[in-house]
Coordinates of C-alpha atoms and ligand atoms in Angstrom, one line a residue:
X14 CA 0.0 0.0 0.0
X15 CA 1.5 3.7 -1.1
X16 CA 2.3 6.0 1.4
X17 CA -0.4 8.4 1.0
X18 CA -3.1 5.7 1.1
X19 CA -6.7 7.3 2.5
X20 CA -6.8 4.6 5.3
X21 CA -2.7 6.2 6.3
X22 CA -4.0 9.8 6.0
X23 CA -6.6 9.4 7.9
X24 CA -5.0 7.4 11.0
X25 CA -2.8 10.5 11.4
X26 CA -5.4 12.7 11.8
X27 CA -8.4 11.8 14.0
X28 CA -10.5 15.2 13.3
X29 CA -10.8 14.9 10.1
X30 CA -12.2 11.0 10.6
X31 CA -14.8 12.0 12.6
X32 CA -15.7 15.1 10.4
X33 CA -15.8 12.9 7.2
X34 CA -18.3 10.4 9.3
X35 CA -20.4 13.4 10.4
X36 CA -20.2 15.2 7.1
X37 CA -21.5 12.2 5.6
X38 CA -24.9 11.3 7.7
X39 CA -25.5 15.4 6.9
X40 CA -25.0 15.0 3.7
X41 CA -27.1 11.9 3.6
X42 CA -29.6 13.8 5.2
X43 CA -30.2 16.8 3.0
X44 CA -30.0 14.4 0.1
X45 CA -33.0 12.5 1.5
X46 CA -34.8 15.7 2.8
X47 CA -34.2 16.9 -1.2
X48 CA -35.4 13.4 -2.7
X49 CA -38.2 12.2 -0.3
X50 CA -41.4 14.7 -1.5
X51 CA -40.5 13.1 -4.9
X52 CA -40.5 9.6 -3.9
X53 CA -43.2 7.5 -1.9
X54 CA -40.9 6.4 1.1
X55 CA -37.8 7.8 2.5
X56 CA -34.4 7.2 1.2
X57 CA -32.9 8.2 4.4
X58 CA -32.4 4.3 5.8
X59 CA -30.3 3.7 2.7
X60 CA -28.6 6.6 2.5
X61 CA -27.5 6.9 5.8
X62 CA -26.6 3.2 6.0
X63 CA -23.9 4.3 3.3
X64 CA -22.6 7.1 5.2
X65 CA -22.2 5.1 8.4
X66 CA -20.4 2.3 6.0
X67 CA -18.1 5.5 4.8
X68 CA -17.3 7.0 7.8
X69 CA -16.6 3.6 9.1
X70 CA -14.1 2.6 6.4
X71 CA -12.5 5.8 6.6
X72 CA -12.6 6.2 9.8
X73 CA -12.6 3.2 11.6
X74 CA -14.9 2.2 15.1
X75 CA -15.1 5.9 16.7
X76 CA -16.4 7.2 13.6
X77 CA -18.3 4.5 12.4
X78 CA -20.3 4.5 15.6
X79 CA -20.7 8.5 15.5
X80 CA -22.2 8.4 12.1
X81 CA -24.7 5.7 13.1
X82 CA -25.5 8.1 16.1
X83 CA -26.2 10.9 14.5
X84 CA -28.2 9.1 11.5
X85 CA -30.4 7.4 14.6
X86 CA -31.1 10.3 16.3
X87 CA -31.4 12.3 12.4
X88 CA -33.9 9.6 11.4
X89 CA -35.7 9.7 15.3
X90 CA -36.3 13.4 14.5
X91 CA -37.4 14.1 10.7
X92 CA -38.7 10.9 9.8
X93 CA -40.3 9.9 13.1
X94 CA -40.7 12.5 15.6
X95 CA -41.8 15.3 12.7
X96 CA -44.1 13.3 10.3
X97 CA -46.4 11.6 12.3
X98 CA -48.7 12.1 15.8
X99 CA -47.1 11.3 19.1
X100 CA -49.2 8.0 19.0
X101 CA -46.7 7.2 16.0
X102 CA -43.8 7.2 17.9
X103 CA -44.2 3.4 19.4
X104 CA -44.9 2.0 15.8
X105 CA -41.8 3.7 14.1
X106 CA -39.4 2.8 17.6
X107 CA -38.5 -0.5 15.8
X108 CA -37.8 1.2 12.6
X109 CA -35.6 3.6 14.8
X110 CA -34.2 0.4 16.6
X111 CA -33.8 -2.4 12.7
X112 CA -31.8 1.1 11.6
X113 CA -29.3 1.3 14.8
X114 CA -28.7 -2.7 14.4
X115 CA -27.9 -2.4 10.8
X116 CA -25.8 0.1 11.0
X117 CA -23.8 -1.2 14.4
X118 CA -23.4 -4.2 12.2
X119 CA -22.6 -2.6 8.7
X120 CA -19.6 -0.6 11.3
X121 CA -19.1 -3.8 12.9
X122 CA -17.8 -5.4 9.4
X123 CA -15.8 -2.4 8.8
X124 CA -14.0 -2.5 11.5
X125 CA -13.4 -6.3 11.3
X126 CA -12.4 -5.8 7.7
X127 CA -9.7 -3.1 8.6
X128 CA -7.9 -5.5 11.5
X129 CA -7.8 -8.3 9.1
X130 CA -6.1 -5.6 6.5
X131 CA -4.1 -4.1 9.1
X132 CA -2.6 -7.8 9.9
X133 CA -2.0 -8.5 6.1
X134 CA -0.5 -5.7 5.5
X135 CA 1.7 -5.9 9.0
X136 CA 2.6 -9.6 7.9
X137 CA 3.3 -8.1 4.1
X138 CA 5.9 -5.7 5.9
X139 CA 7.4 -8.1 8.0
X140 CA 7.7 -10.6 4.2
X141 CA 9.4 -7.6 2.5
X142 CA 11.7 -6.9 5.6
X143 CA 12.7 -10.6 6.2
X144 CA 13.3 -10.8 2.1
X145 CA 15.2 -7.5 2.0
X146 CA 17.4 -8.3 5.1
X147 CA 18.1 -11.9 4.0
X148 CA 18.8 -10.7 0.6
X149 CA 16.1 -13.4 -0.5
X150 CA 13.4 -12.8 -3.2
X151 CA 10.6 -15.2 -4.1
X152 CA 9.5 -15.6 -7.5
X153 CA 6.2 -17.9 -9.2
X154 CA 5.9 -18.6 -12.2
X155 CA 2.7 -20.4 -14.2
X156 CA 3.8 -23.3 -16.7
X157 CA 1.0 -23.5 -18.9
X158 CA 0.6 -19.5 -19.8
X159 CA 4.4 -18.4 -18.8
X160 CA 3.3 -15.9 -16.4
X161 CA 6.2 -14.8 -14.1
X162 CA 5.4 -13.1 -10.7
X163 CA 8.7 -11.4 -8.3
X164 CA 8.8 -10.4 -4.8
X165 CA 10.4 -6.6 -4.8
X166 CA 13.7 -8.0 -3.3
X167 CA 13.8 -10.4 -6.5
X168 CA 13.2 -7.3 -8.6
X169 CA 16.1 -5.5 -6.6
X170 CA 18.7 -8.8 -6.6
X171 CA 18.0 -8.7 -10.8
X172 CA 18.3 -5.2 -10.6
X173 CA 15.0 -4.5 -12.3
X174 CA 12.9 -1.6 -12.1
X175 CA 9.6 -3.1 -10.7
X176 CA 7.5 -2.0 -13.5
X177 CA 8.7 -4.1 -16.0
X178 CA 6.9 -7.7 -16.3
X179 CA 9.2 -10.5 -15.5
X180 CA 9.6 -12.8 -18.4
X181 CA 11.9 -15.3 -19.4
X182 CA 14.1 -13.5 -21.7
X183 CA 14.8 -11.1 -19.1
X184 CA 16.1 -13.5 -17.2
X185 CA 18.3 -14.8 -19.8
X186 CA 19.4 -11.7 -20.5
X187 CA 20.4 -11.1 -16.6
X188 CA 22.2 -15.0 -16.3
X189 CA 25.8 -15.0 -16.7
X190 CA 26.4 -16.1 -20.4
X191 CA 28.7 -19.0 -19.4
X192 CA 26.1 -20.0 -17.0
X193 CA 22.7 -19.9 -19.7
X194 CA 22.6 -22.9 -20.5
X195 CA 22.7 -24.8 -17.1
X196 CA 19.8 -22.5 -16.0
X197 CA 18.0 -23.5 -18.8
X198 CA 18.9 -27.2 -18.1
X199 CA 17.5 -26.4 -14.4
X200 CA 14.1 -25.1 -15.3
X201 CA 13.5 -27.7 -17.9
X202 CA 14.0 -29.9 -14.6
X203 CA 10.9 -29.0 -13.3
X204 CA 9.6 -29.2 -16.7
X205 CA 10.3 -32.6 -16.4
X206 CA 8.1 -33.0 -13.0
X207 CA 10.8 -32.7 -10.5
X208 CA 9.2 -31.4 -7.7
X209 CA 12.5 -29.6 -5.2
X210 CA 15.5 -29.0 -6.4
X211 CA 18.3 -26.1 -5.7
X212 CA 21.1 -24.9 -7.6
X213 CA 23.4 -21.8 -7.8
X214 CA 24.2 -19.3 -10.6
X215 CA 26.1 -15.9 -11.7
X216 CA 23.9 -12.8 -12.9
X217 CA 26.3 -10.6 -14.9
X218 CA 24.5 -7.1 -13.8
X219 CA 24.9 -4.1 -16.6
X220 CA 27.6 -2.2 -14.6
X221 CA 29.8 -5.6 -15.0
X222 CA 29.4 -6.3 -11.2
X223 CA 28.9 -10.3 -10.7
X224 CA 25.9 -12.2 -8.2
X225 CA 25.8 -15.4 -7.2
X226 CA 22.5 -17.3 -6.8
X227 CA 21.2 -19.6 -4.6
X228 CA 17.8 -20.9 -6.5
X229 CA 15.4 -23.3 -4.6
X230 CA 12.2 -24.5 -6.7
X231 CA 9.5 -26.2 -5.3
X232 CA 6.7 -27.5 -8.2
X233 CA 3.3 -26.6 -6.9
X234 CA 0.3 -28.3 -8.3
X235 CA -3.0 -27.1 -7.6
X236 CA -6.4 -28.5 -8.0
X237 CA -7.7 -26.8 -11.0
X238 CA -4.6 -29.3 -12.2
X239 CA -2.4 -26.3 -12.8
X240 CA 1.3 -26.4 -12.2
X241 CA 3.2 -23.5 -10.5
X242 CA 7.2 -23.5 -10.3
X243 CA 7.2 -21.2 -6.6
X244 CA 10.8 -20.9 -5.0
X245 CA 13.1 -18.6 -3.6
X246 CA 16.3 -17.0 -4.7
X247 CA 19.0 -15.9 -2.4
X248 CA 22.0 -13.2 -3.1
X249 CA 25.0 -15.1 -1.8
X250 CA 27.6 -12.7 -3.1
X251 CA 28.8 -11.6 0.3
X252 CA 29.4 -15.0 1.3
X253 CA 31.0 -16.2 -1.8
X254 CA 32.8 -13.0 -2.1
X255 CA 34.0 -13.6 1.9
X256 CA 34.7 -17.5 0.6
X257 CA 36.7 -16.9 -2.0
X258 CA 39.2 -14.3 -0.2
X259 CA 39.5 -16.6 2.6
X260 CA 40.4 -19.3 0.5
X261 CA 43.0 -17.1 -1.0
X262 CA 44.4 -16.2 2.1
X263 CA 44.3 -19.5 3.4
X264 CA 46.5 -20.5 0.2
X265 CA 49.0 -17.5 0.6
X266 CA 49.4 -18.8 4.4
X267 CA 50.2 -22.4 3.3
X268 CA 52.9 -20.4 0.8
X269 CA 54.1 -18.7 3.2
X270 CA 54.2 -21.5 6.3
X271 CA 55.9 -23.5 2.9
X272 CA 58.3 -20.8 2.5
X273 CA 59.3 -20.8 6.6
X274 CA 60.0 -24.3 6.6
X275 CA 62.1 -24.0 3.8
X276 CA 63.8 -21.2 5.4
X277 CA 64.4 -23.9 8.1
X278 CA 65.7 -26.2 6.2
X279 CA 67.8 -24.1 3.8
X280 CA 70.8 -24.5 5.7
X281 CA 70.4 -28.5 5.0
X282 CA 69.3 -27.9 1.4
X283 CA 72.3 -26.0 0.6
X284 CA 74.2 -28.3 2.3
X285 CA 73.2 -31.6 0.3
X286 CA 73.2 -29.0 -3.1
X287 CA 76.7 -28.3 -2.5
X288 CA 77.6 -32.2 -2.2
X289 CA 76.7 -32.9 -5.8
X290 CA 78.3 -29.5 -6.5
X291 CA 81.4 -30.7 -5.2
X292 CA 81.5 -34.0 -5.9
X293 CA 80.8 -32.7 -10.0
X294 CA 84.3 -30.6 -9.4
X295 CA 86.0 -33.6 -8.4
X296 CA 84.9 -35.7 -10.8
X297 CA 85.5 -33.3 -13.5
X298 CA 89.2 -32.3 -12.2
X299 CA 90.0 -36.5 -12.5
X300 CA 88.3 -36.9 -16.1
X301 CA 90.7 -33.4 -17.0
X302 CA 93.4 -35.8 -16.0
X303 CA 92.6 -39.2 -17.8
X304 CA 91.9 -37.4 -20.9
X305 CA 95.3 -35.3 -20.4
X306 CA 97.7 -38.7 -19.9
X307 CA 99.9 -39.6 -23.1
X308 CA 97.6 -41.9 -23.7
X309 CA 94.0 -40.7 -23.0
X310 CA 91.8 -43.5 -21.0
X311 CA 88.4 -42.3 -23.2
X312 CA 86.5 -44.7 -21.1
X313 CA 87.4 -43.5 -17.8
X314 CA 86.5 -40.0 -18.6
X315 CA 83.4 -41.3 -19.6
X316 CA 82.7 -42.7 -16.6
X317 CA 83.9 -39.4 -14.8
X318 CA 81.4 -37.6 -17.3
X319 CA 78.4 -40.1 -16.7
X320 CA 78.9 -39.2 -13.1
X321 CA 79.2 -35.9 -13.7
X322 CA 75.4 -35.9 -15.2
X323 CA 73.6 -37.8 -12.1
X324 CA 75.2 -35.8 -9.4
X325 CA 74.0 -32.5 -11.9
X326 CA 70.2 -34.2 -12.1
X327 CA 70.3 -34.8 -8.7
X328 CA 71.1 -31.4 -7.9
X329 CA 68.6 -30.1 -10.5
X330 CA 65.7 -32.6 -8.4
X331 CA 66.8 -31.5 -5.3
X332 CA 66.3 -27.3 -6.6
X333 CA 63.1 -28.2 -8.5
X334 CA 61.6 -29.6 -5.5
X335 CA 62.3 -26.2 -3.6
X336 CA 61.2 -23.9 -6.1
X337 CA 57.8 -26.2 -6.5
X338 CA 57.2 -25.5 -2.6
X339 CA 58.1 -21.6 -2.6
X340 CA 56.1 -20.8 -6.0
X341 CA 52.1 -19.8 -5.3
X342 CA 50.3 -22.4 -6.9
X343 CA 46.5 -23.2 -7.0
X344 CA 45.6 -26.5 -5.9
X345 CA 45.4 -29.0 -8.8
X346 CA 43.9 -32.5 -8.4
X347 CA 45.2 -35.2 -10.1
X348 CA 46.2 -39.0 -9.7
X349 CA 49.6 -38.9 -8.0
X350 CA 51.5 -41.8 -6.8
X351 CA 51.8 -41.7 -3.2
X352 CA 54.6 -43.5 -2.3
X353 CA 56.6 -41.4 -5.2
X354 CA 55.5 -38.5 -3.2
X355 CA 56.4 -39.0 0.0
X356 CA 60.0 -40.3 -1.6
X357 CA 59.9 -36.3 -3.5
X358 CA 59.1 -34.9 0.2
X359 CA 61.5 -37.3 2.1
X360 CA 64.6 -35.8 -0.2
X361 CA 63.7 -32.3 1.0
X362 CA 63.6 -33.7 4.7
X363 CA 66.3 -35.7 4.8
X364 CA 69.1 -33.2 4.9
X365 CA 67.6 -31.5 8.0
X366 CA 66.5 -35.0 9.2
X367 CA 70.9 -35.8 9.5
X368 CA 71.7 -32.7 10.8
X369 CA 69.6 -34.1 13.8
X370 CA 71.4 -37.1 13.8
X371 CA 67.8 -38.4 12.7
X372 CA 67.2 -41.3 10.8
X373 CA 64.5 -41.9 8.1
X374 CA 62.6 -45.5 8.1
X375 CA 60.6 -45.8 4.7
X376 CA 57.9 -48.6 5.7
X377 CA 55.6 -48.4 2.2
X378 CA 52.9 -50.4 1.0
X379 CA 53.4 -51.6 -2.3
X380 CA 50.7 -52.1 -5.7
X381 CA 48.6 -49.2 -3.4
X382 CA 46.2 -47.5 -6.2
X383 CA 46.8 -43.8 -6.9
X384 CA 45.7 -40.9 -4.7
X385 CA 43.7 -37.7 -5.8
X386 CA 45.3 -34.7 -4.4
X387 CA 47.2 -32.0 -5.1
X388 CA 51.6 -32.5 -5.2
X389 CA 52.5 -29.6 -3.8
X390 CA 50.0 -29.4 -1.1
X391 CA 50.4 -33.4 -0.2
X392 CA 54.0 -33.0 -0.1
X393 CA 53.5 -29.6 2.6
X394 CA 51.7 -31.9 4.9
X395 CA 54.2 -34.9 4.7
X396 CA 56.9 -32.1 5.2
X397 CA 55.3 -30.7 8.3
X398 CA 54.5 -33.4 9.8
X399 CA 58.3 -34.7 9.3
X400 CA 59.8 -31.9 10.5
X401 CA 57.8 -31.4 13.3
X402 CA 58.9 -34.9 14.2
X403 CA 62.8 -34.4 13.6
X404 CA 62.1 -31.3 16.0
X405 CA 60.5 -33.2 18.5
X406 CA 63.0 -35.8 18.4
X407 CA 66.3 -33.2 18.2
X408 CA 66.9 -33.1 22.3
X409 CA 66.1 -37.0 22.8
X410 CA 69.6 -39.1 24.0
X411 CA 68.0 -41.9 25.6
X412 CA 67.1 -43.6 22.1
X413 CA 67.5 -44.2 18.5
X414 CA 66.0 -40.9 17.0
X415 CA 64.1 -42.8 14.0
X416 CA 61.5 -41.1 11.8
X417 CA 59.0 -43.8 9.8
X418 CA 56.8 -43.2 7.2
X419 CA 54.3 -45.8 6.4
X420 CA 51.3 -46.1 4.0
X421 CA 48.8 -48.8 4.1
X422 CA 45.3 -48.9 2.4
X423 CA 42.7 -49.3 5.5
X424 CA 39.9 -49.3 2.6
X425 CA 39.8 -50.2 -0.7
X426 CA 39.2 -46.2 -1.6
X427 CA 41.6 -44.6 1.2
X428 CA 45.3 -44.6 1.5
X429 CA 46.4 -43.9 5.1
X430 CA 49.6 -42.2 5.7
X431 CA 51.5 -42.5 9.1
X432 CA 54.3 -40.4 10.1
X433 CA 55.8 -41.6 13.3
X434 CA 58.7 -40.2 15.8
X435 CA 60.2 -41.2 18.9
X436 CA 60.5 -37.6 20.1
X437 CA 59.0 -35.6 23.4
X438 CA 55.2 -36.3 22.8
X439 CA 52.6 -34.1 24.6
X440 CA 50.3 -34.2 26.8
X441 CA 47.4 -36.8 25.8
X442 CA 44.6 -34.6 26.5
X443 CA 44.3 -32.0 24.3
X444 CA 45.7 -33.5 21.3
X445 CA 42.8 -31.8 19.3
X446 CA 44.2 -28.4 20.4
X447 CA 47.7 -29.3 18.3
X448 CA 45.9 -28.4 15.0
X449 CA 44.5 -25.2 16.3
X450 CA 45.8 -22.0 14.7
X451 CA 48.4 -20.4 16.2
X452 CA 48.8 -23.1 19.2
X453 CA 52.9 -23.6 19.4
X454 CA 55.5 -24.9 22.4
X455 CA 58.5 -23.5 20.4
X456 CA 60.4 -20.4 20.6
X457 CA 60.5 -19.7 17.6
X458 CA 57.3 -21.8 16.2
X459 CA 54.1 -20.2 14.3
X460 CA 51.3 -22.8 15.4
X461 CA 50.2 -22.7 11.9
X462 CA 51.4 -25.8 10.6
X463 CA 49.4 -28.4 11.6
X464 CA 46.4 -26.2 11.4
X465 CA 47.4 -26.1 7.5
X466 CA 48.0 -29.9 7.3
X467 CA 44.4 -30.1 8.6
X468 CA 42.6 -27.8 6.1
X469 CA 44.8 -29.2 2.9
X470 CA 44.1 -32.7 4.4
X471 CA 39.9 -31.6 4.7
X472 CA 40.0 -29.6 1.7
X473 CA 41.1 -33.2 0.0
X474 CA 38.0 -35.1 1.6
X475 CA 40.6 -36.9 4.4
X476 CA 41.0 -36.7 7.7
X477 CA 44.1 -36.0 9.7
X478 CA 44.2 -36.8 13.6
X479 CA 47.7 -37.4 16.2
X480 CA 48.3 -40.0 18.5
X481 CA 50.4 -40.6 21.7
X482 CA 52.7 -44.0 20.9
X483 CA 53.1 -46.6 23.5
X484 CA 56.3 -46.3 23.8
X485 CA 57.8 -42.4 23.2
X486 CA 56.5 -39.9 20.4
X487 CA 54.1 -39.3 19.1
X488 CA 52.2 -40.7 15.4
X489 CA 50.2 -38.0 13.0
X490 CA 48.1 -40.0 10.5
X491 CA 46.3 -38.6 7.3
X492 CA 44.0 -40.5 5.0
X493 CA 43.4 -39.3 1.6
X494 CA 41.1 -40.8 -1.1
X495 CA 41.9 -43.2 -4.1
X496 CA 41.6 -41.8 -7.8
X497 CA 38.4 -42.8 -9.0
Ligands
ADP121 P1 54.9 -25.0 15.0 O1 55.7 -26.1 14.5 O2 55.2 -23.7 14.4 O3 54.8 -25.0 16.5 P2 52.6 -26.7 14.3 O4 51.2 -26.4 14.0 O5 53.3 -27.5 13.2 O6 53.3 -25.3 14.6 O7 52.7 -27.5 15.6 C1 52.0 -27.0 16.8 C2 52.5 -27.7 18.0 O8 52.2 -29.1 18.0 C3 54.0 -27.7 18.2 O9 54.4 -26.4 18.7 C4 54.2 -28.8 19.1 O10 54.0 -28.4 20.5 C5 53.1 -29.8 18.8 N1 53.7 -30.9 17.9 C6 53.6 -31.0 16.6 N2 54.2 -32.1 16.1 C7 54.7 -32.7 17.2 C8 55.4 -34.0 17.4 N3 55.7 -34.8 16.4 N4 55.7 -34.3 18.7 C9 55.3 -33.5 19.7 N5 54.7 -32.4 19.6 C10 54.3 -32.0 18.4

């Protein structure tokens, strides 16, 4: 209802209410004192009847019930108490009285009439406010003669003005083009008779701005055998918007937790670089010499040389590896070997694993099927999760300090990976708190590694989880799914 609706005016001024309803019975009056010597009974029942109905629908109750006392006591004294003989009086009273009953009951309806429009229009209100606060619009739309109907949010989400008639084209023309055809695939679902379903889309707006849209249909099929496709549509922008820019700052943390541990472990790295690095110097310096002798031994220097390329390819793996972990990379399923993986990941650990005097135990399953995930990110969790165990294991004296990675396949369609140490352990309770953000016991720590292995490990459909051994240290599991 507009804003300057009569029933709106009227509420705000409670004068003029009661002047319209007495204005009214007046007027009904002279209009029946003018028309009665021309007719053969008095119009005045009728016409006041409508003036009390006015009054009352403009007014409400207070007026309703002034206009029908005035037109009683009008009707008591021209048509009753001025035409006839006071012995006329008791005859007319239950014309006087039929009068006051049908017009308490003509304001009676009224009233009635304007609290059931006053709740419809309160519950209308609190529709539009719920819509426009939960960014969600409601649409209908009749099969059989195409007739669209939209809620005003639905008109504001497509950015419509909300005199234009809804039709399918304009739809279309709203839809993000790469997304047209699956929308059209979706409503020919209900088309097809399928009576819920719920799907998301892009609108591509004029100004370039992009919406995403959560669609639920419901197919409504009356009793006249009529079919109406009723559902609601829901702006998620914010939350995809908020989605998408947490997922990119989740990824540039994993870079940079990557980044740290390679910072950790650079010292190592460089260290096992420089060992092909010499070693290609050596072995270069003694093929010089067999090729200088009087008599050149060809085939030693072509050993030298052969050696010469597997210590430069090792090196090259070694480099490759790094660069793979520091470069930004988005995630990128495919089938991956995992056993070739952890082997990739156990290269770039191993260096820091000796400095520790750690050793590495290799315990892998063999003929396992191949794993979906992501390299990069599969190999930052095996990483972690090594390091953190050559850390925990770097002040133990008491025992062997033995790192050992095993896989196994629990289920046909999971691979489990196990990471075990014999380091400090922790505390058993609270083992859950290891992967929360932020949670470290080292100087020097960022509590964001595990917290990453979890999310990668999640993000992959797997589950990660630590255990205290029986003996000392601790085991970190992961289980991630076959390639299907
Ligand atoms: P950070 O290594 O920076 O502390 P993490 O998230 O990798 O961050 O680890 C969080 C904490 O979990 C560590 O500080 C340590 O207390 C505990 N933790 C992780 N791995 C082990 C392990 N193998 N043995 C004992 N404690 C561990």
């Amino acid at each position: 209802m507009s804003q300057s609706s009569p029933l709106q005016w009227a509420r705000r001024s409670a004068f003029v209410n009661y002047a319209v309803a007495g204005l009214s019975v007046v007027a009904a009056l002279v209009a029946a004192l003018l028309l009665e010597p021309h007719m053969h009974s008095s119009p005045f029942v009728s016409l006041s009847l409508c003036a009390i109905m006015f009054g009352a629908w403009f007014g409400g109750l207070g007026p309703g019930l002034l206009a029908t006392a005035l037109s009683v006591a009008a009707f008591t004294y021209y048509f009753v108490l001025q035409t006839g003989s006071s012995e006329a009086v008791p005859t007319d009273l239950p014309r006087v009285v039929l009068l006051a009953v049908a017009a308490l009951f003509v304001v009676w309806l009224n009233v009635a009439r304007r609290v059931a429009e006053g709740a419809l229009r309160r519950s209308e209100a609190y529709l539009a406010d719920a819509q426009r606060l939960s960014h969600t619009g409601s649409f209908g739309w009749k099969i059989a003669s195409g007739d669209i109907v939209w809620s005003k949010e639905t008109y504001r989400i497509f950015g419509v003005d909300e005199t234009v008639k809804p039709t399918l084209d304009l739809i279309l023309q709203r839809v993000h083009p790469d997304d047209r055809e699956f929308v059209l695939h979706e409503i020919d679902r209900a088309a097809l008779g399928e009576p819920d379903y719920e799907y998301e889309h892009r609108l591509l707006m004029p100004d370039g701005a992009i919406k995403h849209l959560t669609v639920r249909t419901h197919l409504a099929k009356y009793e006249s055998g009529e079919a109406e496709l009723v559902g609601a549509l829901m702006d998620v922008t914010a939350t995809r918007e908020a989605q998408e820019a947490l997922h990119t700052a989740q990824a540039e943390l994993a870079r940079v937790t990557r980044v740290t541990a390679l910072g950790q472990m650079s010292a190592s790295i460089a260290h096992e670089v420089n060992q092909p690095l010499a070693s290609i110097a050596t072995t270069a310096a003694a093929a010089s010499r067999w090729l200088n002798r009087e008599v050149p031994e060809v085939d030693e220097a072509r050993a030298c040389v052969n050696h010469i390329v597997e210590e430069a390819d090792r090196a090259a793996e070694l480099i490759r590896s790094v660069r793979d972990l520091a470069r930004r990379a988005d995630p990128e399923l495919i089938p991956l070997d995992i056993n070739e993986l952890i082997g990739e990941a156990v290269a770039l650990v191993k260096p820091e694993a000796l400095r520790h005097w750690v050793t590495v135990q290799l315990q892998l399953a063999s003929g396992l099927p191949l794993v979906r995930g992501d390299r990069v990110q599969l190999q930052q969790v095996i990483i972690n999760l090594a390091i953190n165990g050559v850390q925990a294991m770097s002040t133990v004296t008491d025992r062997a300090r033995v790192l050992t990675i095993r896989t196994e396949q629990p289920e046909s369609d999971q691979m489990l990976v196990a990471v075990q140490d014999a380091g400090i352990g922790t505390e058993p309770e609270g083992l859950d708190r290891l992967f929360s953000a932020f949670y470290t016991t080292k100087p020097d720590g960022m509590g964001m590694g595990l917290s990453i292995c979890r999310s990668i490990i999640e993000a992959h459909g797997g589950r990660v989880w630590a255990s205290r051994n029986i003996g000392s240290g601790m085991t970190f599991q992961f289980t991630v799914s076959a390639y299907r």
